[in-house]
Amino acid sequence: MDPGTDVDHVLQSLGNVGRYQKFQLSLLFVFMLENAFHLMAANYVSYRPRYNCKTFNETVLLHKYNIESNRSDIKVKYGKCNIYIHVNDTDAEYHSSQSCPNGYEYEIPKDRSTVTEWDLVCEGSVRSEFAQTLIMMGQAVGAAIFSPLSDRFGRKPINIISRILYTIAGVTAMFSPSIEVYSVYRLLIGTFQGGSVMTVCTLCIEILPTEFRHRGEGLAFFAWTVGIWFTSVIGYFCRNLPWRYFQMILGLLSWHVIFDWLFIDESLRWLLANGKTDEAMKIIRKAASWNNQSFESVMESVEKKNLMVPKDLIIESPENQEKITKLESCVSNGTPELDHAVHRYSIYTVLKHKRILITSLLLWVIWITNTLTYYGLMLTTSRLAGDRYVNNILAALSEIPAIIVQQISINRIGRRYVLVMFHSFSGITLILATICSSYSGEYYWLKHFSTFFSIFGRFSAAGSFSSVFLYTPELYPTNLRNVGLGMASTVSRIGSMISPFAATLADHVFWGPAAIFALLNIICTIILLTLPETMGRELPTTVEEMKSWVKDKKGTFDVRRPKHYLKENRHHR
């Protein structure tokens, strides 16, 4: 088998989504599900309950300041972060305000959360949020380290290695003696999780033919959602246990990783792209057997397909994939001439071309808004009115219909219109949540409406997050596609790293996070109207084609159906 073989044709010959693909996707589903554990665990492991300064012997404190007084003359007010002492006797009047001298008392036992165990409240609250920021930072580090490694050494080994390290770090984090050590573990967990997420998503997409790729992307997000829901359920059943046991349980749930090497297969696309044809043949033979297909007939079909491509193009250089794609497009469209030029692009290409840079900047704003809104709402769910366990479970379940709506509509109304829909819903519902929380002091029942609208905002954020993963790479030319997606994903970590501090803002201004999220989503809705639609359109292969996409508009806010879409619809009718 030649390295330049059309992998899509091989997968189609094997049966698109047969028993083999379903088994592999089931394993990847479990892997992605477990990747959500430790991120969502912050809602329980780092939960900040209601607290107050702990009471103490006022007379002892007054003796410290050489103040003699009867207890009846002492007035002590206990606040969250300070105590206020007022002493009034016949000789003098004394006022004092100081941080809690006897520590804090909480509404839950001290061992239920890292916040309560290490008193991460008041001045120490920043250290708790910083620990969560580190896991977000770790995701970016993991993606930067493990993504190129998976391109060089394969998706399977890097996925297994990152998940083994993820499991070890998750379990050993329970032994952290201080918040500083625990923060280091959070960084490591995020790093290994980032490597696992990138390789699992890649495998989910590469195991399917091009026309089914959005299903692989949808499956990965659905698994993530189920993982968030499952973590909330485990949190509910572990609500009377110390946080260290909950941490250990989440880590041990991934124990099977030591056996996964025996069942998960390498990406067929990666094997062929790297000239490992013998291993590819073994996987094709295995897949054909699982799918009840004849291996000989599959190979015969592949050889016939290869005859359509001139032999001088079937070489091992990566640039050939561009040539083969162009040739097949020319054959199918009847184009008489083939341009053999191969265009090479880099990050510098994005910075050099004004239109591409502007498009990228607009996409980055959308990505940052998505991560900030999604993770911010996730991490503040426990502060909504009602039972925090029920709220987290309902919020997680709200993401499932979002994925379903996205999968149904993405190829019907277009990527851009789906994103506009989700960002509009998110902005409107979060504005309503802000209004309800603002007046909840006068009307208590508005708190429950605020919770409802916040959960609906989570639904919209999940849908837009899933859609932008598909939309972004389609805007860039072929040899700039991975660079464009990688840059957007990296920049988006700004939003995820800021998101943990939404909880701190909510402690001071309850409606603050929802108001900020709403404003950003409304801005994204306007931005999306300036970007082109990609549905039903041959993806750009050169910078010039991408620039013509952006330029092909009658006005700034193009809310009409694109010409190519209308033309294709008339043709099909």
mmCIF file of C-alpha atoms in Angstrom, residues 3-316:
data_model
loop_
_atom_site.group_PDB
_atom_site.id
_atom_site.type_symbol
_atom_site.label_atom_id
_atom_site.label_comp_id
_atom_site.label_asym_id
_atom_site.label_seq_id
_atom_site.Cartn_x
_atom_site.Cartn_y
_atom_site.Cartn_z
ATOM 1 C CA PRO A 3 1.720 6.206 1.677
ATOM 2 C CA GLY A 4 -0.323 8.467 -0.586
ATOM 3 C CA THR A 5 -3.383 6.226 -0.372
ATOM 4 C CA ASP A 6 -6.720 8.004 0.022
ATOM 5 C CA VAL A 7 -7.522 7.123 3.662
ATOM 6 C CA ASP A 8 -11.111 8.271 3.299
ATOM 7 C CA HIS A 9 -11.620 5.679 0.577
ATOM 8 C CA VAL A 10 -10.089 2.978 2.791
ATOM 9 C CA LEU A 11 -12.425 3.873 5.664
ATOM 10 C CA GLN A 12 -15.423 3.963 3.327
ATOM 11 C CA SER A 13 -14.471 0.545 1.932
ATOM 12 C CA LEU A 14 -14.320 -0.791 5.486
ATOM 13 C CA GLY A 15 -17.900 0.369 6.111
ATOM 14 C CA ASN A 16 -17.650 3.989 7.386
ATOM 15 C CA VAL A 17 -18.849 3.312 10.968
ATOM 16 C CA GLY A 18 -18.755 -0.449 11.423
ATOM 17 C CA ARG A 19 -18.278 -2.599 14.489
ATOM 18 C CA TYR A 20 -14.541 -1.913 14.565
ATOM 19 C CA GLN A 21 -14.998 1.865 14.483
ATOM 20 C CA LYS A 22 -17.723 1.697 17.113
ATOM 21 C CA PHE A 23 -15.469 -0.285 19.472
ATOM 22 C CA GLN A 24 -12.570 2.132 19.029
ATOM 23 C CA LEU A 25 -14.886 5.124 19.488
ATOM 24 C CA SER A 26 -16.316 3.520 22.662
ATOM 25 C CA LEU A 27 -12.806 3.371 24.146
ATOM 26 C CA LEU A 28 -12.151 6.979 23.148
ATOM 27 C CA PHE A 29 -15.501 7.937 24.690
ATOM 28 C CA VAL A 30 -14.357 6.540 28.048
ATOM 29 C CA PHE A 31 -10.977 8.259 27.745
ATOM 30 C CA MET A 32 -12.560 11.670 27.083
ATOM 31 C CA LEU A 33 -15.133 11.120 29.842
ATOM 32 C CA GLU A 34 -12.343 10.639 32.386
ATOM 33 C CA ASN A 35 -10.522 13.762 31.177
ATOM 34 C CA ALA A 36 -13.347 15.870 32.637
ATOM 35 C CA PHE A 37 -13.008 14.459 36.179
ATOM 36 C CA HIS A 38 -10.366 16.632 37.786
ATOM 37 C CA LEU A 39 -11.437 19.849 36.096
ATOM 38 C CA MET A 40 -15.010 19.522 37.343
ATOM 39 C CA ALA A 41 -13.776 18.268 40.734
ATOM 40 C CA ALA A 42 -12.891 21.855 41.691
ATOM 41 C CA ASN A 43 -16.575 22.488 42.377
ATOM 42 C CA TYR A 44 -16.324 19.997 45.260
ATOM 43 C CA VAL A 45 -12.657 19.663 46.221
ATOM 44 C CA SER A 46 -12.223 23.462 46.283
ATOM 45 C CA TYR A 47 -15.739 24.360 47.359
ATOM 46 C CA ARG A 48 -15.969 27.567 49.397
ATOM 47 C CA PRO A 49 -18.864 27.336 51.886
ATOM 48 C CA ARG A 50 -20.323 30.126 53.993
ATOM 49 C CA TYR A 51 -17.900 31.089 56.743
ATOM 50 C CA ASN A 52 -17.361 33.518 59.597
ATOM 51 C CA CYS A 53 -14.722 34.439 62.136
ATOM 52 C CA LYS A 54 -14.599 31.861 64.909
ATOM 53 C CA THR A 55 -15.673 33.071 68.348
ATOM 54 C CA PHE A 56 -13.049 33.521 71.078
ATOM 55 C CA ASN A 57 -12.600 34.673 74.663
ATOM 56 C CA GLU A 58 -12.954 38.462 74.419
ATOM 57 C CA THR A 59 -11.469 39.071 77.877
ATOM 58 C CA VAL A 60 -8.194 37.382 76.902
ATOM 59 C CA LEU A 61 -7.892 39.649 73.878
ATOM 60 C CA LEU A 62 -8.597 42.763 75.954
ATOM 61 C CA HIS A 63 -5.912 41.776 78.460
ATOM 62 C CA LYS A 64 -3.511 41.661 75.556
ATOM 63 C CA TYR A 65 -4.169 45.377 75.049
ATOM 64 C CA ASN A 66 -4.151 46.106 78.821
ATOM 65 C CA ILE A 67 -7.826 46.972 78.844
ATOM 66 C CA GLU A 68 -9.763 46.124 81.964
ATOM 67 C CA SER A 69 -13.508 45.908 81.561
ATOM 68 C CA ASN A 70 -16.555 43.947 82.558
ATOM 69 C CA ARG A 71 -17.849 41.515 79.908
ATOM 70 C CA SER A 72 -21.127 43.395 79.846
ATOM 71 C CA ASP A 73 -19.289 46.435 78.452
ATOM 72 C CA ILE A 74 -17.763 44.540 75.546
ATOM 73 C CA LYS A 75 -19.470 44.417 72.151
ATOM 74 C CA VAL A 76 -17.929 42.068 69.593
ATOM 75 C CA LYS A 77 -19.214 41.717 66.039
ATOM 76 C CA TYR A 78 -18.012 38.723 64.064
ATOM 77 C CA GLY A 79 -17.703 39.289 60.320
ATOM 78 C CA LYS A 80 -16.458 37.086 57.497
ATOM 79 C CA CYS A 81 -12.888 38.306 57.528
ATOM 80 C CA ASN A 82 -12.685 40.638 60.533
ATOM 81 C CA ILE A 83 -13.912 41.079 64.084
ATOM 82 C CA TYR A 84 -15.046 44.461 65.375
ATOM 83 C CA ILE A 85 -14.590 45.161 69.095
ATOM 84 C CA HIS A 86 -16.170 48.079 70.930
ATOM 85 C CA VAL A 87 -15.408 48.659 74.618
ATOM 86 C CA ASN A 88 -17.064 51.486 76.553
ATOM 87 C CA ASP A 89 -16.290 52.006 80.225
ATOM 88 C CA THR A 90 -16.137 54.994 82.530
ATOM 89 C CA ASP A 91 -12.493 55.768 81.760
ATOM 90 C CA ALA A 92 -12.110 55.195 78.037
ATOM 91 C CA GLU A 93 -13.673 54.012 74.834
ATOM 92 C CA TYR A 94 -11.878 51.472 72.674
ATOM 93 C CA HIS A 95 -12.535 50.425 69.040
ATOM 94 C CA SER A 96 -10.683 47.653 67.241
ATOM 95 C CA SER A 97 -10.922 45.841 63.917
ATOM 96 C CA GLN A 98 -8.643 42.973 63.027
ATOM 97 C CA SER A 99 -8.533 39.794 60.986
ATOM 98 C CA CYS A 100 -10.006 36.713 62.623
ATOM 99 C CA PRO A 101 -7.590 35.979 65.525
ATOM 100 C CA ASN A 102 -9.074 32.545 66.209
ATOM 101 C CA GLY A 103 -9.425 31.369 62.622
ATOM 102 C CA TYR A 104 -12.680 30.625 60.840
ATOM 103 C CA GLU A 105 -15.708 28.441 61.292
ATOM 104 C CA TYR A 106 -17.520 26.886 58.331
ATOM 105 C CA GLU A 107 -20.931 25.416 57.628
ATOM 106 C CA ILE A 108 -19.291 22.109 56.600
ATOM 107 C CA PRO A 109 -16.628 19.989 58.378
ATOM 108 C CA LYS A 110 -13.103 21.268 57.922
ATOM 109 C CA ASP A 111 -11.866 18.241 55.964
ATOM 110 C CA ARG A 112 -14.503 18.474 53.210
ATOM 111 C CA SER A 113 -12.631 20.980 51.035
ATOM 112 C CA THR A 114 -9.152 22.341 50.420
ATOM 113 C CA VAL A 115 -10.577 25.787 51.163
ATOM 114 C CA THR A 116 -11.758 24.812 54.640
ATOM 115 C CA GLU A 117 -8.738 22.644 55.486
ATOM 116 C CA TRP A 118 -6.192 25.345 54.641
ATOM 117 C CA ASP A 119 -8.401 28.395 55.400
ATOM 118 C CA LEU A 120 -8.287 29.695 51.825
ATOM 119 C CA VAL A 121 -10.723 32.527 52.433
ATOM 120 C CA CYS A 122 -10.422 36.304 52.674
ATOM 121 C CA GLU A 123 -6.793 37.140 51.842
ATOM 122 C CA GLY A 124 -6.087 33.463 51.124
ATOM 123 C CA SER A 125 -8.909 33.061 48.588
ATOM 124 C CA VAL A 126 -6.633 34.085 45.710
ATOM 125 C CA ARG A 127 -4.459 31.009 46.321
ATOM 126 C CA SER A 128 -7.458 28.740 45.827
ATOM 127 C CA GLU A 129 -8.407 30.385 42.527
ATOM 128 C CA PHE A 130 -4.769 30.320 41.445
ATOM 129 C CA ALA A 131 -4.681 26.543 41.943
ATOM 130 C CA GLN A 132 -7.579 26.241 39.509
ATOM 131 C CA THR A 133 -5.893 28.666 37.106
ATOM 132 C CA LEU A 134 -2.854 26.377 37.078
ATOM 133 C CA ILE A 135 -4.862 23.424 35.757
ATOM 134 C CA MET A 136 -6.074 25.648 32.905
ATOM 135 C CA MET A 137 -2.509 26.759 32.276
ATOM 136 C CA GLY A 138 -1.462 23.120 32.333
ATOM 137 C CA GLN A 139 -3.930 22.353 29.546
ATOM 138 C CA ALA A 140 -2.153 24.863 27.307
ATOM 139 C CA VAL A 141 1.257 23.465 28.279
ATOM 140 C CA GLY A 142 0.056 19.902 27.636
ATOM 141 C CA ALA A 143 -1.368 20.789 24.243
ATOM 142 C CA ALA A 144 1.892 22.518 23.301
ATOM 143 C CA ILE A 145 4.064 19.579 24.454
ATOM 144 C CA PHE A 146 2.050 16.500 23.527
ATOM 145 C CA SER A 147 0.517 17.638 20.204
ATOM 146 C CA PRO A 148 3.843 17.772 18.298
ATOM 147 C CA LEU A 149 4.943 14.576 20.063
ATOM 148 C CA SER A 150 1.810 12.802 18.821
ATOM 149 C CA ASP A 151 2.564 14.004 15.277
ATOM 150 C CA ARG A 152 6.050 12.525 15.523
ATOM 151 C CA PHE A 153 5.598 9.341 17.568
ATOM 152 C CA GLY A 154 1.923 8.564 16.992
ATOM 153 C CA ARG A 155 -1.392 9.284 18.672
ATOM 154 C CA LYS A 156 -1.601 5.981 20.568
ATOM 155 C CA PRO A 157 1.667 6.030 22.604
ATOM 156 C CA ILE A 158 1.343 9.705 23.520
ATOM 157 C CA ASN A 159 -2.279 9.208 24.575
ATOM 158 C CA ILE A 160 -1.428 6.212 26.766
ATOM 159 C CA ILE A 161 1.593 7.930 28.349
ATOM 160 C CA SER A 162 -0.286 11.160 29.090
ATOM 161 C CA ARG A 163 -3.205 9.244 30.604
ATOM 162 C CA ILE A 164 -0.959 7.101 32.804
ATOM 163 C CA LEU A 165 0.698 10.261 34.152
ATOM 164 C CA TYR A 166 -2.749 11.897 34.497
ATOM 165 C CA THR A 167 -3.940 8.960 36.623
ATOM 166 C CA ILE A 168 -0.832 8.952 38.826
ATOM 167 C CA ALA A 169 -0.996 12.710 39.426
ATOM 168 C CA GLY A 170 -4.736 12.503 40.172
ATOM 169 C CA VAL A 171 -4.256 9.863 42.869
ATOM 170 C CA THR A 172 -1.113 11.236 44.510
ATOM 171 C CA ALA A 173 -2.639 14.731 44.764
ATOM 172 C CA MET A 174 -4.639 13.434 47.735
ATOM 173 C CA PHE A 175 -1.435 13.407 49.815
ATOM 174 C CA SER A 176 -0.767 17.138 49.338
ATOM 175 C CA PRO A 177 0.305 18.647 52.704
ATOM 176 C CA SER A 178 -0.300 22.258 51.649
ATOM 177 C CA ILE A 179 -1.981 24.392 49.022
ATOM 178 C CA GLU A 180 1.407 25.036 47.393
ATOM 179 C CA VAL A 181 2.009 21.319 46.781
ATOM 180 C CA TYR A 182 -1.587 20.847 45.712
ATOM 181 C CA SER A 183 -1.206 23.696 43.187
ATOM 182 C CA VAL A 184 1.791 21.932 41.632
ATOM 183 C CA TYR A 185 -0.321 18.803 41.276
ATOM 184 C CA ARG A 186 -3.078 20.827 39.610
ATOM 185 C CA LEU A 187 -0.547 22.097 37.063
ATOM 186 C CA LEU A 188 0.642 18.536 36.371
ATOM 187 C CA ILE A 189 -2.911 17.196 36.100
ATOM 188 C CA GLY A 190 -3.788 19.946 33.622
ATOM 189 C CA THR A 191 -0.654 19.267 31.562
ATOM 190 C CA PHE A 192 -1.308 15.533 31.241
ATOM 191 C CA GLN A 193 -5.014 16.110 30.690
ATOM 192 C CA GLY A 194 -4.225 18.552 27.886
ATOM 193 C CA GLY A 195 -2.130 15.899 26.157
ATOM 194 C CA SER A 196 -4.859 13.293 26.510
ATOM 195 C CA VAL A 197 -7.648 15.587 25.287
ATOM 196 C CA MET A 198 -5.747 16.605 22.138
ATOM 197 C CA THR A 199 -4.872 13.028 21.164
ATOM 198 C CA VAL A 200 -8.355 11.663 21.928
ATOM 199 C CA CYS A 201 -10.022 14.386 19.834
ATOM 200 C CA THR A 202 -7.606 13.717 16.983
ATOM 201 C CA LEU A 203 -8.277 9.962 17.101
ATOM 202 C CA CYS A 204 -12.057 10.540 17.191
ATOM 203 C CA ILE A 205 -11.838 12.585 13.994
ATOM 204 C CA GLU A 206 -9.192 10.553 12.135
ATOM 205 C CA ILE A 207 -10.954 7.215 12.559
ATOM 206 C CA LEU A 208 -13.912 8.460 10.476
ATOM 207 C CA PRO A 209 -14.227 9.529 6.815
ATOM 208 C CA THR A 210 -14.365 13.268 6.141
ATOM 209 C CA GLU A 211 -18.163 13.375 5.828
ATOM 210 C CA PHE A 212 -18.503 11.915 9.352
ATOM 211 C CA ARG A 213 -15.838 14.012 11.085
ATOM 212 C CA HIS A 214 -18.361 16.321 12.723
ATOM 213 C CA ARG A 215 -19.836 13.195 14.336
ATOM 214 C CA GLY A 216 -16.446 12.371 15.852
ATOM 215 C CA GLU A 217 -16.126 15.903 17.167
ATOM 216 C CA GLY A 218 -19.669 15.694 18.565
ATOM 217 C CA LEU A 219 -18.915 12.365 20.247
ATOM 218 C CA ALA A 220 -15.840 13.823 21.973
ATOM 219 C CA PHE A 221 -17.869 16.742 23.352
ATOM 220 C CA PHE A 222 -20.702 14.438 24.388
ATOM 221 C CA ALA A 223 -18.221 12.266 26.298
ATOM 222 C CA TRP A 224 -16.839 15.390 27.995
ATOM 223 C CA THR A 225 -20.377 16.366 29.046
ATOM 224 C CA VAL A 226 -21.109 12.910 30.425
ATOM 225 C CA GLY A 227 -17.822 13.093 32.347
ATOM 226 C CA ILE A 228 -18.873 16.377 33.942
ATOM 227 C CA TRP A 229 -22.255 14.907 34.871
ATOM 228 C CA PHE A 230 -20.635 11.732 36.241
ATOM 229 C CA THR A 231 -18.240 13.778 38.388
ATOM 230 C CA SER A 232 -21.220 15.661 39.841
ATOM 231 C CA VAL A 233 -22.960 12.380 40.678
ATOM 232 C CA ILE A 234 -19.815 11.037 42.370
ATOM 233 C CA GLY A 235 -19.518 14.331 44.247
ATOM 234 C CA TYR A 236 -23.045 13.916 45.553
ATOM 235 C CA PHE A 237 -22.375 10.415 46.895
ATOM 236 C CA CYS A 238 -19.044 11.553 48.395
ATOM 237 C CA ARG A 239 -20.507 14.659 50.028
ATOM 238 C CA ASN A 240 -19.920 13.264 53.540
ATOM 239 C CA LEU A 241 -16.341 12.165 52.853
ATOM 240 C CA PRO A 242 -13.108 14.198 53.142
ATOM 241 C CA TRP A 243 -11.970 15.796 49.874
ATOM 242 C CA ARG A 244 -8.895 13.560 49.812
ATOM 243 C CA TYR A 245 -11.056 10.437 49.393
ATOM 244 C CA PHE A 246 -13.010 12.088 46.597
ATOM 245 C CA GLN A 247 -9.708 12.973 44.889
ATOM 246 C CA MET A 248 -8.502 9.383 45.262
ATOM 247 C CA ILE A 249 -11.735 7.910 43.842
ATOM 248 C CA LEU A 250 -11.567 10.100 40.740
ATOM 249 C CA GLY A 251 -7.945 9.108 40.172
ATOM 250 C CA LEU A 252 -8.529 5.380 40.617
ATOM 251 C CA LEU A 253 -11.425 5.342 38.152
ATOM 252 C CA SER A 254 -8.806 5.526 35.391
ATOM 253 C CA TRP A 255 -6.877 2.443 36.628
ATOM 254 C CA HIS A 256 -7.697 0.528 33.420
ATOM 255 C CA VAL A 257 -5.237 2.710 31.498
ATOM 256 C CA ILE A 258 -2.558 0.047 32.059
ATOM 257 C CA PHE A 259 -4.561 -2.326 29.833
ATOM 258 C CA ASP A 260 -5.743 0.169 27.218
ATOM 259 C CA TRP A 261 -2.611 -0.350 25.139
ATOM 260 C CA LEU A 262 -3.932 -3.795 24.199
ATOM 261 C CA PHE A 263 -7.206 -2.517 22.743
ATOM 262 C CA ILE A 264 -6.773 0.974 21.266
ATOM 263 C CA ASP A 265 -5.231 1.142 17.784
ATOM 264 C CA GLU A 266 -3.028 3.743 16.151
ATOM 265 C CA SER A 267 -4.561 6.225 13.736
ATOM 266 C CA LEU A 268 -4.625 4.758 10.228
ATOM 267 C CA ARG A 269 -4.147 8.242 8.793
ATOM 268 C CA TRP A 270 -1.007 8.779 10.883
ATOM 269 C CA LEU A 271 0.453 5.396 9.935
ATOM 270 C CA LEU A 272 0.025 5.976 6.202
ATOM 271 C CA ALA A 273 1.216 9.593 6.390
ATOM 272 C CA ASN A 274 4.409 8.362 8.075
ATOM 273 C CA GLY A 275 5.039 5.435 5.716
ATOM 274 C CA LYS A 276 4.243 2.708 8.275
ATOM 275 C CA THR A 277 2.347 0.622 5.729
ATOM 276 C CA ASP A 278 2.913 -2.763 7.402
ATOM 277 C CA GLU A 279 1.188 -1.623 10.613
ATOM 278 C CA ALA A 280 -1.534 0.031 8.559
ATOM 279 C CA MET A 281 -2.179 -3.227 6.709
ATOM 280 C CA LYS A 282 -2.592 -5.067 10.032
ATOM 281 C CA ILE A 283 -5.191 -2.547 11.213
ATOM 282 C CA ILE A 284 -7.054 -2.699 7.883
ATOM 283 C CA ARG A 285 -7.128 -6.496 8.070
ATOM 284 C CA LYS A 286 -8.393 -6.336 11.671
ATOM 285 C CA ALA A 287 -11.044 -3.728 10.839
ATOM 286 C CA ALA A 288 -12.221 -5.704 7.808
ATOM 287 C CA SER A 289 -12.618 -8.812 9.969
ATOM 288 C CA TRP A 290 -14.568 -6.928 12.664
ATOM 289 C CA ASN A 291 -16.813 -5.279 10.063
ATOM 290 C CA ASN A 292 -17.456 -8.531 8.176
ATOM 291 C CA GLN A 293 -15.745 -7.152 5.102
ATOM 292 C CA SER A 294 -13.444 -9.054 2.785
ATOM 293 C CA PHE A 295 -9.884 -7.810 3.204
ATOM 294 C CA GLU A 296 -9.127 -8.702 -0.416
ATOM 295 C CA SER A 297 -12.099 -6.702 -1.731
ATOM 296 C CA VAL A 298 -11.116 -3.704 0.401
ATOM 297 C CA MET A 299 -7.562 -3.776 -0.951
ATOM 298 C CA GLU A 300 -8.779 -4.249 -4.521
ATOM 299 C CA SER A 301 -10.973 -1.159 -4.170
ATOM 300 C CA VAL A 302 -8.038 0.807 -2.738
ATOM 301 C CA GLU A 303 -5.726 -0.210 -5.582
ATOM 302 C CA LYS A 304 -8.303 0.878 -8.170
ATOM 303 C CA LYS A 305 -8.542 4.247 -6.427
ATOM 304 C CA ASN A 306 -4.759 4.609 -6.430
ATOM 305 C CA LEU A 307 -4.638 4.100 -10.202
ATOM 306 C CA MET A 308 -6.481 7.415 -10.557
ATOM 307 C CA VAL A 309 -3.459 9.232 -9.065
ATOM 308 C CA PRO A 310 -0.211 9.573 -11.105
ATOM 309 C CA LYS A 311 2.634 7.604 -9.545
ATOM 310 C CA ASP A 312 4.935 10.597 -9.446
ATOM 311 C CA LEU A 313 2.627 12.131 -6.861
ATOM 312 C CA ILE A 314 2.613 9.100 -4.551
ATOM 313 C CA ILE A 315 5.746 9.770 -2.567
ATOM 314 C CA GLU A 316 6.359 10.095 1.126
#
